[in-house]
C-alpha positions as CSV (number, residue, x, y, z in Angstrom):
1,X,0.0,0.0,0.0
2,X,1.1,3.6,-0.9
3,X,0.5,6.8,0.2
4,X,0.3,10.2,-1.5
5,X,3.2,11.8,-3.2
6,X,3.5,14.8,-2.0
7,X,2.6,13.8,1.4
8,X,6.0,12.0,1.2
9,X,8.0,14.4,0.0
10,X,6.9,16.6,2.7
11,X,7.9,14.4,5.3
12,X,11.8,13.9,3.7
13,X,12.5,17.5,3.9
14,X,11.5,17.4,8.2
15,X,13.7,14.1,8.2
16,X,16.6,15.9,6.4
17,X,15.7,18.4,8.9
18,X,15.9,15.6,11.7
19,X,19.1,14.6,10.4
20,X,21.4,17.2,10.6
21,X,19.8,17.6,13.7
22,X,20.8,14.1,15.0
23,X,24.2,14.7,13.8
24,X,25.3,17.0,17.0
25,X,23.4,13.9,19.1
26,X,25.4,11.2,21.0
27,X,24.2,8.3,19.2
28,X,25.9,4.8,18.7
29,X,26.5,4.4,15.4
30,X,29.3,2.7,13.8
31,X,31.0,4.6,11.5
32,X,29.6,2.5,8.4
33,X,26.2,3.3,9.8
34,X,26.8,6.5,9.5
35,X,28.4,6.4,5.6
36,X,25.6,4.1,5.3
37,X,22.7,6.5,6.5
38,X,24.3,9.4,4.4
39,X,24.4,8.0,1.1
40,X,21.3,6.4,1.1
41,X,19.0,7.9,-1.5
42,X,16.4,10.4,-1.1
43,X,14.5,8.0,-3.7
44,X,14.9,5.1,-1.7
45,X,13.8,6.9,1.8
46,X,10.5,8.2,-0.6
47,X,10.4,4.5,-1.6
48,X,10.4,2.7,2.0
49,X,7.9,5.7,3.3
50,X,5.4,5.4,0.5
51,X,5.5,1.3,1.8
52,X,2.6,1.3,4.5
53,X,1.5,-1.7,5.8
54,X,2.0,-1.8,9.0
55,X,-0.7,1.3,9.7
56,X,-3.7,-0.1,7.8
57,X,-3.7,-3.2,10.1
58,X,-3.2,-0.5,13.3
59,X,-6.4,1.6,11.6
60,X,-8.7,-1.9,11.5
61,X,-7.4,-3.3,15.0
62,X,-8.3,0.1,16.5
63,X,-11.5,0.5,14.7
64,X,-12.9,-2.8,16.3
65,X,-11.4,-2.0,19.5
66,X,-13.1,1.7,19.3
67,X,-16.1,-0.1,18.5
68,X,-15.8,-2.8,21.5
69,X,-15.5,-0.1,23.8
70,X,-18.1,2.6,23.2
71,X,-21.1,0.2,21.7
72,X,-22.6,-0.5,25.0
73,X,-24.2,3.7,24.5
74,X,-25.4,2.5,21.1
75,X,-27.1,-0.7,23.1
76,X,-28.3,1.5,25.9
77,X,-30.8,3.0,23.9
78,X,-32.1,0.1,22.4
79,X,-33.4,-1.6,25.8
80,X,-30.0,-2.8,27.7
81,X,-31.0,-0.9,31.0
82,X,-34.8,-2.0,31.2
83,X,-33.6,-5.5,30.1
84,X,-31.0,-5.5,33.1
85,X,-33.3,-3.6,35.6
86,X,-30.3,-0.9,35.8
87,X,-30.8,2.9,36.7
88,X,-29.1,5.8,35.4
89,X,-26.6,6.0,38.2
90,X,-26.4,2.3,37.8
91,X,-24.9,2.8,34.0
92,X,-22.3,5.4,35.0
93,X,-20.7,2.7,37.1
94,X,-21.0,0.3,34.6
95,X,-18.7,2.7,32.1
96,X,-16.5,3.8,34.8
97,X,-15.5,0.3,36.2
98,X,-14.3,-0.3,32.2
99,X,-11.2,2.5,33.1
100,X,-10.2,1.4,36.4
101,X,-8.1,-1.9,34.7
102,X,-7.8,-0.1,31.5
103,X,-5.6,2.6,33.1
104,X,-3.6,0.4,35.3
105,X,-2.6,-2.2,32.6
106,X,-1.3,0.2,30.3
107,X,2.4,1.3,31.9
108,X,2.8,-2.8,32.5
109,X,1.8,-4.0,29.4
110,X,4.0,-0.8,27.5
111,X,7.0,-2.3,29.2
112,X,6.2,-5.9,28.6
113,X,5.8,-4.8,24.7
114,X,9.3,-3.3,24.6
115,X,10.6,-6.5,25.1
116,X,8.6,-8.3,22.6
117,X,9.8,-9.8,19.4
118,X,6.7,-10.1,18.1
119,X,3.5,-7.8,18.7
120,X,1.8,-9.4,16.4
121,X,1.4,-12.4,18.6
122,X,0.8,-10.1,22.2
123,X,-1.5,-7.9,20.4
124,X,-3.3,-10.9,18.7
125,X,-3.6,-12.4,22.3
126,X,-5.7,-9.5,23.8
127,X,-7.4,-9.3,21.0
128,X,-8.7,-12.6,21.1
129,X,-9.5,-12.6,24.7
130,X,-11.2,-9.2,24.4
131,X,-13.0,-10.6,21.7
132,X,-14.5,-13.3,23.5
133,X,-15.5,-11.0,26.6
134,X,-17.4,-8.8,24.6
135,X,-19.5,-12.2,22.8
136,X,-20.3,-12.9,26.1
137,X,-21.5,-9.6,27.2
138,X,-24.2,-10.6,25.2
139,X,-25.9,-13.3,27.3
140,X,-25.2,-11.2,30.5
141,X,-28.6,-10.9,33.2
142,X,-27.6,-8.6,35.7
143,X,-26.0,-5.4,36.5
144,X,-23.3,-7.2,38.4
145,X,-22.4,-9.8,35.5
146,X,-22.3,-6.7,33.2
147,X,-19.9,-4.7,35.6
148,X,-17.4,-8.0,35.6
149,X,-17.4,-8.0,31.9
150,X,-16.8,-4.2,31.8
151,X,-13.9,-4.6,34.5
152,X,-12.0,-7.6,32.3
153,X,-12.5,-5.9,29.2
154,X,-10.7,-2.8,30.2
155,X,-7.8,-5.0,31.2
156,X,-7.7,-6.8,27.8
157,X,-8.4,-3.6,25.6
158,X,-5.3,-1.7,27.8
159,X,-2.7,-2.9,26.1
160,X,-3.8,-2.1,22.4
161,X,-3.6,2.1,22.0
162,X,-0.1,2.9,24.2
163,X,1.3,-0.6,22.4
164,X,-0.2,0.9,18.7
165,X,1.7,4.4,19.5
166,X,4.8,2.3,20.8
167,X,4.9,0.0,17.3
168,X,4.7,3.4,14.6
169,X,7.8,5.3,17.2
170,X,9.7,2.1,16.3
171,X,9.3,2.1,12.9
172,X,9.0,6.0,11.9
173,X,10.5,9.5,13.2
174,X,9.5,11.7,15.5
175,X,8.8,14.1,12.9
176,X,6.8,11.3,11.1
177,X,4.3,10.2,13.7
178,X,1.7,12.4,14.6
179,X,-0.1,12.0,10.9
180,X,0.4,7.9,11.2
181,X,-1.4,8.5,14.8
182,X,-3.8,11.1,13.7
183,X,-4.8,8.5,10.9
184,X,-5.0,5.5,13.6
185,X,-6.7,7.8,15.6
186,X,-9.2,8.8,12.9
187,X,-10.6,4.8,12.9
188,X,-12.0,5.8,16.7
189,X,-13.8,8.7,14.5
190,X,-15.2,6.4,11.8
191,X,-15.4,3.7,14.5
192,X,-18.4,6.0,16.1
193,X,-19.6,6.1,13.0
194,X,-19.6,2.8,11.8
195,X,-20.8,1.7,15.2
196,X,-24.1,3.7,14.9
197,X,-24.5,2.8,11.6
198,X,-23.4,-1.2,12.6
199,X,-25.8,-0.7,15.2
200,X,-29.2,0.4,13.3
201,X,-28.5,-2.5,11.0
202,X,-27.9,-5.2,13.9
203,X,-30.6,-4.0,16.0
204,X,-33.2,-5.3,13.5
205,X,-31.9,-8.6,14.6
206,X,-34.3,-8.6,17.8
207,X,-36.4,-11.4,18.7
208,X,-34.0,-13.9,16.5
209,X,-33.4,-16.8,19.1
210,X,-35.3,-15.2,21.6
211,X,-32.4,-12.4,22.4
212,X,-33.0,-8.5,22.3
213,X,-31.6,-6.4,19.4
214,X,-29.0,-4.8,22.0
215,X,-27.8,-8.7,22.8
216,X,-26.8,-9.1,19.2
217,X,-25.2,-5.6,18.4
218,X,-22.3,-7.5,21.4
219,X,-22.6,-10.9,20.2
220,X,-21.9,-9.7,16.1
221,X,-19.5,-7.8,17.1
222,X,-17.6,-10.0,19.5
223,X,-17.2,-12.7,17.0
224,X,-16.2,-9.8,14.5
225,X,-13.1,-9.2,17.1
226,X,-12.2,-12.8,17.6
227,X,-12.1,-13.2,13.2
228,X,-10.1,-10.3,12.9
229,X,-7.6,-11.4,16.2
230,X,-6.8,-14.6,14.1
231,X,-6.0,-12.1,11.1
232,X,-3.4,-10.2,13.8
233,X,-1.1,-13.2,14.0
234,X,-0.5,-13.1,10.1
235,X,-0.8,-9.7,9.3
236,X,0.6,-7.2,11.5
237,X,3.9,-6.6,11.1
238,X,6.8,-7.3,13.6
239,X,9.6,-5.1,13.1
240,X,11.6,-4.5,10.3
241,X,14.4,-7.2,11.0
242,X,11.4,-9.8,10.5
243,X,10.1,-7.9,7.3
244,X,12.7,-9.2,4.6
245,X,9.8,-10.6,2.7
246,X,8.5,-7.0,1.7
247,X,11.5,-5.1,2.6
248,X,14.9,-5.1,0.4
249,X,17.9,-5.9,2.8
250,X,19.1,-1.8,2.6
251,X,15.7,-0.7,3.3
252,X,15.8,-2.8,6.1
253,X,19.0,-1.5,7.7
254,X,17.7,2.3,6.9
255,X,14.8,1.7,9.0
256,X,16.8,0.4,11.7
257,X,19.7,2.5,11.6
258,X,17.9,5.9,11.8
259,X,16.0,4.6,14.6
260,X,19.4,4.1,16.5
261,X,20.4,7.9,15.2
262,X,17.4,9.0,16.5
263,X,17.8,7.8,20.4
264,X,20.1,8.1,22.7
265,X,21.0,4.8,24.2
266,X,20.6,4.6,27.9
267,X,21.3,1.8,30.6
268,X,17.9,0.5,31.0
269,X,18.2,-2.8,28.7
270,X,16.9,-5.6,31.0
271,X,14.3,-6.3,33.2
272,X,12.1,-3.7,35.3
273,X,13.7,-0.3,34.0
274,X,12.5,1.5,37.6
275,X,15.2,4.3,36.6
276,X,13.1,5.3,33.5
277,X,9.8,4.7,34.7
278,X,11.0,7.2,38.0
279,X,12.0,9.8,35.7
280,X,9.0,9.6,33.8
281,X,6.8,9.6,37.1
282,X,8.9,12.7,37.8
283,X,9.0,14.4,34.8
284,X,6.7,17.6,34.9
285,X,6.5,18.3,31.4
286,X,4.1,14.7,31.1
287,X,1.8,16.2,33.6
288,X,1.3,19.0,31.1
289,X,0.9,17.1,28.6
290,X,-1.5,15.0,30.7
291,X,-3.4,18.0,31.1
292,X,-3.9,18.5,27.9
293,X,-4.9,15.2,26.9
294,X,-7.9,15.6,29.6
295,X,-8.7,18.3,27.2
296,X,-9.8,15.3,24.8
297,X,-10.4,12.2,27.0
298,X,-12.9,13.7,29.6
299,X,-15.2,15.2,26.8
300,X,-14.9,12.5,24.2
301,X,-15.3,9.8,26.6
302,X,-18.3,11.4,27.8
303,X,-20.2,12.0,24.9
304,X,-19.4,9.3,23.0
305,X,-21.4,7.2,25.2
306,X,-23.7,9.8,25.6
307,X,-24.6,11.2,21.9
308,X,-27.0,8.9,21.0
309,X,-29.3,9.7,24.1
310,X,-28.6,13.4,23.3
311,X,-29.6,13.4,20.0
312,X,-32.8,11.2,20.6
313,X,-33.5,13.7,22.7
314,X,-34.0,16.4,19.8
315,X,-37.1,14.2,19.2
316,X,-35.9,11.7,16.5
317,X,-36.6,7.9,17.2
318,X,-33.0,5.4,18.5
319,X,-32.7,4.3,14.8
320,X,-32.6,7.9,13.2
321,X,-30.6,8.9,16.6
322,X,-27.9,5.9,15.3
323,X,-27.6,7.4,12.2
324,X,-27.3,10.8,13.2
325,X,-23.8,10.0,15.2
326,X,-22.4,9.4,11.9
327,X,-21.4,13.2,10.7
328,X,-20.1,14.2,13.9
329,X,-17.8,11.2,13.6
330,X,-17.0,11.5,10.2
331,X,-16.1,15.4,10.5
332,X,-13.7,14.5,13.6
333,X,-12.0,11.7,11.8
334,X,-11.1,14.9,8.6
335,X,-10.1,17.1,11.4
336,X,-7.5,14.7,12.9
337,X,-5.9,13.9,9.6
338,X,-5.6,17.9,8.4
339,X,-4.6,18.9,11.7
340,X,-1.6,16.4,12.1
341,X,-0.7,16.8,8.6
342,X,0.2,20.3,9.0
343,X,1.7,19.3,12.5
344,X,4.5,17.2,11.0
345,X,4.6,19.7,7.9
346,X,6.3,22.2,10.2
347,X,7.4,19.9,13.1
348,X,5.2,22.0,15.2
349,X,2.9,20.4,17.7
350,X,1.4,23.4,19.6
351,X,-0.4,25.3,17.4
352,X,-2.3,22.6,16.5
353,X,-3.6,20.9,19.3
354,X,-4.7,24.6,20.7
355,X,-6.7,25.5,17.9
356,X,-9.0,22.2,18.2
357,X,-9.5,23.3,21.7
358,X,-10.8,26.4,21.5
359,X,-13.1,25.3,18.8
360,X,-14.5,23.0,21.8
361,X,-14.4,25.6,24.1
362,X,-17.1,27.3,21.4
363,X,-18.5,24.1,20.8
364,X,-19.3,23.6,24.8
365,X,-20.3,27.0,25.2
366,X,-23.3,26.3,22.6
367,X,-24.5,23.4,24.0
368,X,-24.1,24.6,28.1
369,X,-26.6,27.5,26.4
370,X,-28.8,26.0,24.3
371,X,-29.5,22.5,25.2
372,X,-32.2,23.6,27.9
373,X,-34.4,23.7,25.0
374,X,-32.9,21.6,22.8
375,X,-36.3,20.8,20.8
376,X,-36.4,24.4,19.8
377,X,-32.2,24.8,18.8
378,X,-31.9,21.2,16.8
379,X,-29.7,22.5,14.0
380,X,-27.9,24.9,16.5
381,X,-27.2,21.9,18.8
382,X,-26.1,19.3,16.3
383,X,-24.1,21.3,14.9
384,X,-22.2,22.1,18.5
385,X,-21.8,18.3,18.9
386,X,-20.1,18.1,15.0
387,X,-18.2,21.3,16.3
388,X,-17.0,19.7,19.8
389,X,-15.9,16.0,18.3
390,X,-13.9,18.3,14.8
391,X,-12.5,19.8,17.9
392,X,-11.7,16.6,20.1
393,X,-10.0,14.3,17.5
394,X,-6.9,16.2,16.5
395,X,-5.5,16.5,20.1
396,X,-4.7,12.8,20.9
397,X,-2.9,12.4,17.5
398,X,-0.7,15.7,18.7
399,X,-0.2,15.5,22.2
400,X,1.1,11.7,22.0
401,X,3.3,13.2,18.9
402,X,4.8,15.8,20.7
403,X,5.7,13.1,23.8
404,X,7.5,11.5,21.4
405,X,9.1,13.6,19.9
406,X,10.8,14.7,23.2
407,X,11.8,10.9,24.8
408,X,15.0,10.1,22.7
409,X,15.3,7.7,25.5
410,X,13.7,4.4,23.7
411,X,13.1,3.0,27.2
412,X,11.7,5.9,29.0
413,X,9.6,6.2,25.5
414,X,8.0,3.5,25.7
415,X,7.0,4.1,29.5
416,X,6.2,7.6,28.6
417,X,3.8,6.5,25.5
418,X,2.2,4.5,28.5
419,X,2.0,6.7,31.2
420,X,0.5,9.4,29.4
421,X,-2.4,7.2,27.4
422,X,-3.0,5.6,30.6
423,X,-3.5,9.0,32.4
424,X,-5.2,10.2,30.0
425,X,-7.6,7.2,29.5
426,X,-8.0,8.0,33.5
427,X,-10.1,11.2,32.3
428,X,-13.1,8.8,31.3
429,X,-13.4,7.7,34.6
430,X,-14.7,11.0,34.9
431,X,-16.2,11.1,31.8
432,X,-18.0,8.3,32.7
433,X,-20.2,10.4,35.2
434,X,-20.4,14.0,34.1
435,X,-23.3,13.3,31.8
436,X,-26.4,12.5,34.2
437,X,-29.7,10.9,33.0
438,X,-31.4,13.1,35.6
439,X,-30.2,16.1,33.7
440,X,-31.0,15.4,30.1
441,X,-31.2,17.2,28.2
442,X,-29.7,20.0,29.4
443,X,-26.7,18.0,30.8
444,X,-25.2,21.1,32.5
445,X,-22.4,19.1,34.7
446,X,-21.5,17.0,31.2
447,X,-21.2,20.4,28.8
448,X,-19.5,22.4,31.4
449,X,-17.2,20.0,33.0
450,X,-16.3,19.1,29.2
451,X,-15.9,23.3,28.6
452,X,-13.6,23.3,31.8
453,X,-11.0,20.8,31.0
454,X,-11.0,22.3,27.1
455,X,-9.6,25.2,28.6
456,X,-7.2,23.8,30.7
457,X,-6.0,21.7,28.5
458,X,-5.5,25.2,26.1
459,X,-3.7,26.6,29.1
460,X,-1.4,23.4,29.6
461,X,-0.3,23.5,26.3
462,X,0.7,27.0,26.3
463,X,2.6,26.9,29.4
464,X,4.4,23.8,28.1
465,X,5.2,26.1,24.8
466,X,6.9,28.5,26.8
467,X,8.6,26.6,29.0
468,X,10.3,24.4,26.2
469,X,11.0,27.5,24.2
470,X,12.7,29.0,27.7
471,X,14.5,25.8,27.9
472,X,15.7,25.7,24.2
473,X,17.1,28.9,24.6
474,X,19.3,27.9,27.9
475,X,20.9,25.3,26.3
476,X,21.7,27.4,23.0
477,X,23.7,29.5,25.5
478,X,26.6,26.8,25.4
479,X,28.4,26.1,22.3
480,X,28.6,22.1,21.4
481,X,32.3,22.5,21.4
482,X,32.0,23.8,25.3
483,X,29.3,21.2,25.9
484,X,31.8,18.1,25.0
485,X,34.9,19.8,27.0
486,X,32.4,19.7,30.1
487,X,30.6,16.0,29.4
488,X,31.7,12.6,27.8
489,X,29.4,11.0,25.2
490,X,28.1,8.3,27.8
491,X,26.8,11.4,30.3
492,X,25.3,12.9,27.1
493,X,23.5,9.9,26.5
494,X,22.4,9.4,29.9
495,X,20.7,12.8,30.4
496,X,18.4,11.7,27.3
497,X,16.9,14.7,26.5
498,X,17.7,16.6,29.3
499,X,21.4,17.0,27.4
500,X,22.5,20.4,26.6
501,X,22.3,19.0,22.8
502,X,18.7,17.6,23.0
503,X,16.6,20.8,21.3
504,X,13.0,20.3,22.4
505,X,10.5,19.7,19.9
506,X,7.7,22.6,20.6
């Protein structure tokens, strides 16, 4: 599979970019690497780039694991809480108790993953399990044996998204990652969409074998996941030493070579690296960034479970209210890609996470105002919940980017990818409880707790700007001659990018 042209060509000019960067980096190349790295074509580097496989098997896996996770709001207005004898209160717990594993297994299974010769068969694993879980959250009778399923589904589904964003910082740059994730992050768009549309279409299933339409929208898709799991040992790739068959043997060595250019090797090799995951617990630029991934997680968690209530409740029936979650979708999943495009045009990340917030911050506003009488403001208030999700998709694609692109450390990477998905998968435990049945449809604690983080996530981001930029500037002050005489390369490498010739990306 190919992708466009010019798209391509963009992203060789950041890399040459990257490269003479990288060239005043400690790095442990050998010095054929290095002849190696320079003289290899800027045809070939077009070539290997244009060669994606590995992200259309990311986009699919994430799409069904989107759709695992957020159908239980399309079943929930086709009977699941009548059938179950659940309250309102009783449905928020049910969501919430999904996060609790889901954002403690993430750091763990990130770590395990580093060590992995072959994601394609850990991946495949959870998805298979996950898969099964989700068929049998089907046939469940109670509200207790639908919070257990909840609970062991969030362990098996934590593993996928920090592992995804782990996998594409293995195989591309820095500069090269946040349109790869903005266009696995754009299948959680279309995977709202699909699922409303998936779920319209299964829901006519009801009566068949005596089980409800909502039954069927778990057990169809369930066995979907557990297909599609078998399809993960085969087709996702490993790594490019285990990709000769599509791969020429220099393409190979490119892909692996500028990887080791682009990090700085530290000690953390084997076992439990407690050194990197302490400096990443300690590191307060993740706790911006954190911040501003609440900016996403709280609001999009809560309304994507939400949106079909809140549009059935501008009067149109569940099936025309499945249907109508498809724009909103479908616009986020255009924003994301545009956004992150730019992004890595300019190797830029702020700009471009801050503008999709304040278009929530508009978005929220709207609907805190107007939702009171929401049968009277229709088009005003669909169009605010199009408006919040083209705000919400682009920031997960460029706050995960711009982690990356400031952990040269592959270990400490890899626990950062974790940490921060994890804690920002933590803001849908909240998400899970701002939008109260009791309040529909005005939904006053959901739209304005969603308007709150918006802006501080805008304000996180901009402090994070300035500090970097302050920080860049202090280390310019040294000269890399004077920055040798004072440290050897192994203390260079060891600071990671705290050394005086690491230039934070902004």
């Amino acid at each position: 599979m190919t992708t466009d042209r010019t798209f391509d060509e963009e992203n060789l000019s950041s890399e040459k970019e990257a490269v003479m960067h990288l060239e005043h980096q400690p790095r442990g190349l050998s010095s054929d690497d290095e002849e190696f790295l320079a003289n290899f074509s800027d045809e070939a580097k077009a070539r290997v780039l244009r060669k994606w496989r590995l992200i259309p098997m990311l986009v699919l896996l994430y799409l069904i694991a989107y759709i695992d996770k957020t159908n239980i709001g399309n079943a929930k207005i086709e009977g699941l809480l009548p059938a179950l004898g659940m309250n309102g209160n009783q449905y928020n717990i049910a969501l919430s108790v999904f996060f609790i594993p889901y954002v403690l297994a993430e750091v763990p299974s990130n770590i395990f993953l580093n060590h992995f010769k072959r994601p394609s068969v850990y991946l495949g694993s959870l998805i298979l399990v996950w898969g099964i879980i989700m068929t049998c959250t089907g046939f469940v009778q109670n509200f207790g044996s639908l919070v257990g399923i909840r609970f062991l589904l969030g362990l098996f589904e934590a593993g996928f998204l920090p592992g995804a964003v782990l996998i594409i910082s293995k195989w591309y740059l820095p500069n090269e990652t946040q349109t790869r994730i903005a266009i696995l992050y754009t299948s959680a768009a279309s995977g709202g969409a699909f699922s409303g549309l998936l779920a319209f279409v299964i829901a006519k299933m009801d009566g068949i074998a005596g089980y409800e339409g909502w039954r069927w929208i778990f057990i169809i898709e369930g066995l979907a996941t557990i297909c599609l799991s078998v399809l993960t040992f085969f087709l996702l790739l490993d790594s490019p030493q285990l990709s000769s068959g599509w791969l020429t043997s220099d393409e190979v060595r490119f892909l692996e070579v500028r990887q080791i250019a682009n990090s700085t090797q530290g000690a953390h090799k084997d076992g439990v690296a407690w050194s990197a995951l302490i400096s990443v617990l300690t590191d307060w630029k993740i706790y911006l960034l954190i911040l501003a991934n609440w900016s996403n997680a709280v609001p999009n968690y809560a309304l994507k479970f939400t949106m079909p209530q809140i549009i059935q409740s501008m009067g149109f029936t569940s099936a025309r209210a499945q249907l109508l979650t498809i724009p909103p979708y479908a616009v986020g999943a255009f924003s994301a890609y545009i956004f992150s495009v730019f992004a890595d045009r300019y190797t830029w990340r702020m700009p471009f996470i801050i503008i999709p917030q304040l278009l929530q911050v508009v978005a929220f506003s709207i609907l805190f105002t107007k939702a009171a009488d929401i049968r009277d403001n229709i088009a005003l208030c669909y169009f605010g919940v199009c408006l919040a999700c083209f705000g919400m998709y682009p920031i997960l694609p460029g706050v995960n980017a711009w982690n990356v692109s400031n952990l040269p450390n592959p270990t400490k990477r890899a626990i950062g990818i974790g940490y921060l998905v994890c804690m920002g998968n933590a803001g849908g435990i909240i998400g899970s409880f701002i939008y109260q049945e009791k309040e529909a449809p005005r939904y006053p604690t959901g739209y304005g707790n969603s308007f709150a983080f918006a802006s501080a996530g805008l304000v996180a981001c901009l402090v994070l700007e300035f500090c970097l930029f302050r920080l860049n500037k202090q280390k310019a002050q040294l000269s890399e001659a004077e920055i040798r005489d004072r440290y050897t390369d192994e203390e260079l490498n060891e600071m990671g990018e705290k050394s005086p010739l690491f230039k934070y990306t902004l």
